[in-house]
Amino acid sequence: MDYLSHNIAINLKRIRKAKAMSLDVVAEQTGVSKSMLAQIEKGTANPSLGVLGKITSGMRITFQELIAAPP
């Protein structure tokens, strides 16, 4: 897993939990399947920019928040 996929995996899970959102809720709000979201959080999927765009839009976060080095 490259550093960018690693950052996205950690940040997506951290942000989702901070907002108290389940994978089901995130899937509904973003239009990205629950299985794809789970794979992204595990670092096993390589999401396209389109998928990342749907996630940032649906979760109301910035792209930078998703790809930044985790705190």
PDB file of C-alpha atoms in Angstrom:
ATOM      1  CA  MET A   1       0.000   0.000   0.000  1.00  0.00           C
ATOM      2  CA  ASP A   2       1.445   3.370  -0.980  1.00  0.00           C
ATOM      3  CA  TYR A   3       1.427   6.324   1.383  1.00  0.00           C
ATOM      4  CA  LEU A   4      -1.543   8.025  -0.307  1.00  0.00           C
ATOM      5  CA  SER A   5      -3.765   4.928  -0.059  1.00  0.00           C
ATOM      6  CA  HIS A   6      -2.619   4.525   3.535  1.00  0.00           C
ATOM      7  CA  ASN A   7      -3.536   8.144   4.360  1.00  0.00           C
ATOM      8  CA  ILE A   8      -6.951   7.807   2.711  1.00  0.00           C
ATOM      9  CA  ALA A   9      -7.666   4.536   4.544  1.00  0.00           C
ATOM     10  CA  ILE A  10      -6.810   5.965   7.963  1.00  0.00           C
ATOM     11  CA  ASN A  11      -8.465   9.344   7.400  1.00  0.00           C
ATOM     12  CA  LEU A  12     -11.689   7.946   5.972  1.00  0.00           C
ATOM     13  CA  LYS A  13     -12.174   5.620   8.934  1.00  0.00           C
ATOM     14  CA  ARG A  14     -11.203   8.310  11.468  1.00  0.00           C
ATOM     15  CA  ILE A  15     -13.517  10.941   9.966  1.00  0.00           C
ATOM     16  CA  ARG A  16     -16.393   8.474   9.596  1.00  0.00           C
ATOM     17  CA  LYS A  17     -16.116   7.415  13.237  1.00  0.00           C
ATOM     18  CA  ALA A  18     -15.736  11.035  14.423  1.00  0.00           C
ATOM     19  CA  LYS A  19     -19.022  11.843  12.669  1.00  0.00           C
ATOM     20  CA  ALA A  20     -20.592   8.697  14.184  1.00  0.00           C
ATOM     21  CA  MET A  21     -21.487   7.403  10.727  1.00  0.00           C
ATOM     22  CA  SER A  22     -21.847   3.747   9.787  1.00  0.00           C
ATOM     23  CA  LEU A  23     -20.649   2.410   6.458  1.00  0.00           C
ATOM     24  CA  ASP A  24     -24.322   2.107   5.461  1.00  0.00           C
ATOM     25  CA  VAL A  25     -24.939   5.816   6.098  1.00  0.00           C
ATOM     26  CA  VAL A  26     -21.765   6.856   4.246  1.00  0.00           C
ATOM     27  CA  ALA A  27     -22.756   4.632   1.322  1.00  0.00           C
ATOM     28  CA  GLU A  28     -26.190   6.274   1.155  1.00  0.00           C
ATOM     29  CA  GLN A  29     -24.804   9.810   1.325  1.00  0.00           C
ATOM     30  CA  THR A  30     -21.948   9.294  -1.123  1.00  0.00           C
ATOM     31  CA  GLY A  31     -23.324   6.858  -3.681  1.00  0.00           C
ATOM     32  CA  VAL A  32     -20.261   4.642  -3.145  1.00  0.00           C
ATOM     33  CA  SER A  33     -21.031   1.028  -2.256  1.00  0.00           C
ATOM     34  CA  LYS A  34     -20.536  -0.187   1.285  1.00  0.00           C
ATOM     35  CA  SER A  35     -18.135  -2.882   0.074  1.00  0.00           C
ATOM     36  CA  MET A  36     -16.006  -0.323  -1.791  1.00  0.00           C
ATOM     37  CA  LEU A  37     -15.888   1.930   1.280  1.00  0.00           C
ATOM     38  CA  ALA A  38     -14.821  -1.029   3.435  1.00  0.00           C
ATOM     39  CA  GLN A  39     -12.072  -1.912   0.941  1.00  0.00           C
ATOM     40  CA  ILE A  40     -10.848   1.694   0.912  1.00  0.00           C
ATOM     41  CA  GLU A  41     -10.720   1.746   4.719  1.00  0.00           C
ATOM     42  CA  LYS A  42      -8.738  -1.509   4.710  1.00  0.00           C
ATOM     43  CA  GLY A  43      -6.379  -0.114   2.086  1.00  0.00           C
ATOM     44  CA  THR A  44      -7.124  -2.901  -0.392  1.00  0.00           C
ATOM     45  CA  ALA A  45      -8.907  -0.744  -2.995  1.00  0.00           C
ATOM     46  CA  ASN A  46      -7.392   1.919  -5.208  1.00  0.00           C
ATOM     47  CA  PRO A  47     -10.292   4.395  -5.592  1.00  0.00           C
ATOM     48  CA  SER A  48     -10.558   6.628  -8.641  1.00  0.00           C
ATOM     49  CA  LEU A  49     -10.700  10.406  -8.363  1.00  0.00           C
ATOM     50  CA  GLY A  50     -14.405  10.175  -9.117  1.00  0.00           C
ATOM     51  CA  VAL A  51     -14.988   7.905  -6.123  1.00  0.00           C
ATOM     52  CA  LEU A  52     -12.891  10.162  -3.889  1.00  0.00           C
ATOM     53  CA  GLY A  53     -14.925  13.120  -5.140  1.00  0.00           C
ATOM     54  CA  LYS A  54     -18.173  11.372  -4.214  1.00  0.00           C
ATOM     55  CA  ILE A  55     -16.805  10.614  -0.744  1.00  0.00           C
ATOM     56  CA  THR A  56     -15.645  14.164  -0.061  1.00  0.00           C
ATOM     57  CA  SER A  57     -18.901  15.634  -1.366  1.00  0.00           C
ATOM     58  CA  GLY A  58     -21.176  13.191   0.448  1.00  0.00           C
ATOM     59  CA  MET A  59     -19.318  13.455   3.752  1.00  0.00           C
ATOM     60  CA  ARG A  60     -18.903  17.230   3.398  1.00  0.00           C
ATOM     61  CA  ILE A  61     -15.141  17.187   3.847  1.00  0.00           C
ATOM     62  CA  THR A  62     -12.318  18.613   1.763  1.00  0.00           C
ATOM     63  CA  PHE A  63     -10.139  16.526  -0.506  1.00  0.00           C
ATOM     64  CA  GLN A  64      -7.163  17.709   1.549  1.00  0.00           C
ATOM     65  CA  GLU A  65      -8.698  16.265   4.740  1.00  0.00           C
ATOM     66  CA  LEU A  66      -8.934  12.885   3.035  1.00  0.00           C
ATOM     67  CA  ILE A  67      -5.393  12.697   1.651  1.00  0.00           C
ATOM     68  CA  ALA A  68      -3.425  14.548   4.357  1.00  0.00           C
ATOM     69  CA  ALA A  69      -0.981  12.738   6.603  1.00  0.00           C
ATOM     70  CA  PRO A  70      -2.998  11.358   9.524  1.00  0.00           C
ATOM     71  CA  PRO A  71      -2.646  13.213  12.832  1.00  0.00           C
TER      72      PRO A  71
END
